[in-house]
């Protein structure tokens, strides 16, 4: 395959070291990787879209082929718009598989041109999620090592 553009979609509220691990792996094998934040009007996020974009831009600065973007609506429509070949998703454990398989199959039904590729983060991040990070931060627990330093600082500023 030539010039593969992959989209890594998600909420990234906030970006964790697990996401970053996947971004690093994705940036190595795809020509371009677009990390795309879903603008979800249903959810009440901790960080605004702008804050999430800023944090992602900062932590992905080392990779020249990584771009940060925002999307709303159907992921497959956005993929078509961006002329993406791949949707990248992370699978941490078997528990992720069922939901991810369902989404991948539905996305394939909606758009046959785009292929979902799963990658596994380092095993040390297999228990990590944005939801748990938010909860630990809210309850005053330690989040060092779970998120990049800039996110840790922003979490403390937001929650304290
Ligand atoms: O980080 P998340 O919350 O697990 O990401 C979920 C995401 C953004 C990948 C998923 O909710 C999504 O693609 N939403 C866009 C709407 C859509 O296309 N829904 C149909 C999926 S089959």
GROMACS .gro file of C-alpha atoms and ligand atoms in nm:
model
  182
    1UNK     CA    1   0.000   0.000   0.000
    2UNK     CA    2   0.117   0.350  -0.077
    3UNK     CA    3   0.078   0.671   0.116
    4UNK     CA    4  -0.149   0.538   0.387
    5UNK     CA    5  -0.344   0.795   0.585
    6UNK     CA    6  -0.476   0.657   0.914
    7UNK     CA    7  -0.729   0.818   1.143
    8UNK     CA    8  -0.704   0.749   1.515
    9UNK     CA    9  -1.045   0.858   1.648
   10UNK     CA   10  -1.151   0.894   2.008
   11UNK     CA   11  -1.265   1.115   2.292
   12UNK     CA   12  -0.916   1.175   2.438
   13UNK     CA   13  -1.065   1.328   2.755
   14UNK     CA   14  -0.778   1.345   2.841
   15UNK     CA   15  -0.506   1.185   2.628
   16UNK     CA   16  -0.326   0.915   2.833
   17UNK     CA   17   0.012   0.748   2.802
   18UNK     CA   18  -0.175   0.452   2.653
   19UNK     CA   19  -0.304   0.672   2.369
   20UNK     CA   20   0.044   0.813   2.323
   21UNK     CA   21   0.192   0.465   2.304
   22UNK     CA   22  -0.053   0.382   2.025
   23UNK     CA   23   0.018   0.711   1.845
   24UNK     CA   24   0.389   0.630   1.851
   25UNK     CA   25   0.326   0.283   1.705
   26UNK     CA   26   0.085   0.421   1.445
   27UNK     CA   27   0.321   0.701   1.341
   28UNK     CA   28   0.585   0.437   1.267
   29UNK     CA   29   0.380   0.229   1.028
   30UNK     CA   30   0.148   0.479   0.859
   31UNK     CA   31   0.263   0.760   0.633
   32UNK     CA   32   0.032   1.004   0.807
   33UNK     CA   33  -0.169   0.969   1.126
   34UNK     CA   34  -0.458   1.202   1.207
   35UNK     CA   35  -0.561   1.188   1.572
   36UNK     CA   36  -0.925   1.301   1.558
   37UNK     CA   37  -1.129   1.408   1.856
   38UNK     CA   38  -1.501   1.336   1.842
   39UNK     CA   39  -1.714   1.645   1.909
   40UNK     CA   40  -1.978   1.464   2.111
   41UNK     CA   41  -2.274   1.681   2.208
   42UNK     CA   42  -2.423   1.408   2.431
   43UNK     CA   43  -2.134   1.373   2.672
   44UNK     CA   44  -2.035   1.627   2.937
   45UNK     CA   45  -1.656   1.630   2.895
   46UNK     CA   46  -1.396   1.724   3.155
   47UNK     CA   47  -1.179   1.909   2.900
   48UNK     CA   48  -1.318   2.125   2.620
   49UNK     CA   49  -1.238   2.034   2.260
   50UNK     CA   50  -0.988   2.323   2.243
   51UNK     CA   51  -0.810   2.204   2.557
   52UNK     CA   52  -0.790   1.850   2.422
   53UNK     CA   53  -0.656   1.975   2.088
   54UNK     CA   54  -0.390   2.183   2.269
   55UNK     CA   55  -0.278   1.893   2.487
   56UNK     CA   56  -0.267   1.649   2.194
   57UNK     CA   57  -0.070   1.899   1.979
   58UNK     CA   58   0.182   1.944   2.256
   59UNK     CA   59   0.238   1.576   2.330
   60UNK     CA   60   0.254   1.470   1.963
   61UNK     CA   61   0.505   1.739   1.865
   62UNK     CA   62   0.787   1.481   1.828
   63UNK     CA   63   0.611   1.317   1.530
   64UNK     CA   64   0.611   1.523   1.212
   65UNK     CA   65   0.358   1.291   1.043
   66UNK     CA   66   0.097   1.324   1.321
   67UNK     CA   67  -0.184   1.579   1.290
   68UNK     CA   68  -0.461   1.668   1.534
   69UNK     CA   69  -0.814   1.725   1.409
   70UNK     CA   70  -1.174   1.734   1.533
   71UNK     CA   71  -1.474   1.561   1.376
   72UNK     CA   72  -1.846   1.525   1.431
   73UNK     CA   73  -2.102   1.297   1.275
   74UNK     CA   74  -2.023   0.954   1.137
   75UNK     CA   75  -1.660   0.847   1.153
   76UNK     CA   76  -1.682   0.683   0.808
   77UNK     CA   77  -1.808   1.010   0.653
   78UNK     CA   78  -1.517   1.193   0.810
   79UNK     CA   79  -1.279   0.919   0.684
   80UNK     CA   80  -1.416   0.965   0.332
   81UNK     CA   81  -1.376   1.341   0.358
   82UNK     CA   82  -1.014   1.303   0.467
   83UNK     CA   83  -0.955   1.031   0.203
   84UNK     CA   84  -0.827   0.803   0.479
   85UNK     CA   85  -0.745   0.437   0.412
   86UNK     CA   86  -0.735   0.324   0.773
   87UNK     CA   87  -0.915   0.369   1.105
   88UNK     CA   88  -0.674   0.290   1.387
   89UNK     CA   89  -0.809   0.163   1.718
   90UNK     CA   90  -0.634   0.028   2.026
   91UNK     CA   91  -0.726  -0.298   2.193
   92UNK     CA   92  -0.606  -0.325   2.551
   93UNK     CA   93  -0.768  -0.650   2.657
   94UNK     CA   94  -1.026  -0.907   2.547
   95UNK     CA   95  -1.293  -0.689   2.710
   96UNK     CA   96  -1.235  -0.422   2.442
   97UNK     CA   97  -1.270  -0.668   2.159
   98UNK     CA   98  -1.646  -0.715   2.137
   99UNK     CA   99  -1.729  -0.344   2.118
  100UNK     CA  100  -1.442  -0.275   1.880
  101UNK     CA  101  -1.540  -0.565   1.653
  102UNK     CA  102  -1.899  -0.439   1.640
  103UNK     CA  103  -1.783  -0.087   1.549
  104UNK     CA  104  -1.532  -0.213   1.291
  105UNK     CA  105  -1.792  -0.433   1.120
  106UNK     CA  106  -2.052  -0.156   1.118
  107UNK     CA  107  -1.799   0.092   0.982
  108UNK     CA  108  -1.706  -0.159   0.710
  109UNK     CA  109  -2.072  -0.192   0.619
  110UNK     CA  110  -2.104   0.186   0.599
  111UNK     CA  111  -1.782   0.240   0.403
  112UNK     CA  112  -1.600  -0.049   0.233
  113UNK     CA  113  -1.307   0.171   0.136
  114UNK     CA  114  -1.173   0.215   0.486
  115UNK     CA  115  -1.006  -0.064   0.682
  116UNK     CA  116  -0.998  -0.081   1.064
  117UNK     CA  117  -0.655  -0.172   1.202
  118UNK     CA  118  -0.614  -0.275   1.566
  119UNK     CA  119  -0.294  -0.225   1.759
  120UNK     CA  120  -0.209  -0.321   2.114
  121UNK     CA  121  -0.047  -0.070   2.351
  122UNK     CA  122   0.236  -0.177   2.581
  123UNK     CA  123   0.108  -0.424   2.839
  124UNK     CA  124   0.186  -0.172   3.115
  125UNK     CA  125  -0.101   0.043   2.979
  126UNK     CA  126  -0.350  -0.240   2.940
  127UNK     CA  127  -0.547  -0.123   3.247
  128UNK     CA  128  -0.538   0.246   3.164
  129UNK     CA  129  -0.835   0.455   3.048
  130UNK     CA  130  -0.926   0.824   3.040
  131UNK     CA  131  -1.231   0.749   3.258
  132UNK     CA  132  -1.016   0.595   3.535
  133UNK     CA  133  -0.764   0.879   3.511
  134UNK     CA  134  -1.047   1.133   3.557
  135UNK     CA  135  -1.183   0.938   3.853
  136UNK     CA  136  -0.846   0.901   4.027
  137UNK     CA  137  -0.771   1.271   3.972
  138UNK     CA  138  -1.113   1.371   4.111
  139UNK     CA  139  -1.051   1.160   4.421
  140UNK     CA  140  -0.702   1.300   4.479
  141UNK     CA  141  -0.508   0.987   4.381
  142UNK     CA  142  -0.171   0.976   4.203
  143UNK     CA  143  -0.182   1.001   3.823
  144UNK     CA  144   0.192   1.031   3.763
  145UNK     CA  145   0.299   0.789   3.490
  146UNK     CA  146  -0.056   0.748   3.360
  147UNK     CA  147  -0.071   1.069   3.156
  148UNK     CA  148   0.188   1.304   3.001
  149UNK     CA  149   0.319   1.575   3.237
  150UNK     CA  150   0.127   1.854   3.061
  151UNK     CA  151  -0.198   1.661   3.110
  152UNK     CA  152  -0.115   1.593   3.473
  153UNK     CA  153  -0.065   1.967   3.532
  154UNK     CA  154  -0.390   2.054   3.352
  155UNK     CA  155  -0.581   1.790   3.548
  156UNK     CA  156  -0.453   1.925   3.879
  157UNK     CA  157  -0.535   2.284   3.776
  158UNK     CA  158  -0.886   2.183   3.668
  159UNK     CA  159  -0.974   1.964   3.962
  160UNK     CA  160  -0.806   2.135   4.260
  161LIG     O1  161  -1.243   0.712   2.271
  161LIG     P1  162  -1.376   0.648   2.242
  161LIG     O2  163  -1.483   0.720   2.319
  161LIG     O3  164  -1.374   0.500   2.268
  161LIG     O4  165  -1.406   0.668   2.084
  161LIG     C1  166  -1.525   0.623   2.025
  161LIG     C2  167  -1.540   0.673   1.881
  161LIG     C3  168  -1.518   0.823   1.874
  161LIG     C4  169  -1.436   0.603   1.794
  161LIG     C5  170  -1.683   0.634   1.832
  161LIG     O5  171  -1.775   0.674   1.926
  161LIG     C6  172  -1.718   0.696   1.697
  161LIG     O6  173  -1.662   0.662   1.596
  161LIG     N1  174  -1.814   0.793   1.699
  161LIG     C7  175  -1.854   0.866   1.580
  161LIG     C8  176  -1.998   0.833   1.541
  161LIG     C9  177  -2.006   0.706   1.458
  161LIG     O7  178  -1.947   0.695   1.353
  161LIG     N2  179  -2.081   0.609   1.512
  161LIG    C10  180  -2.101   0.479   1.447
  161LIG    C11  181  -1.993   0.381   1.487
  161LIG     S1  182  -2.015   0.223   1.416
   0.00000   0.00000   0.00000
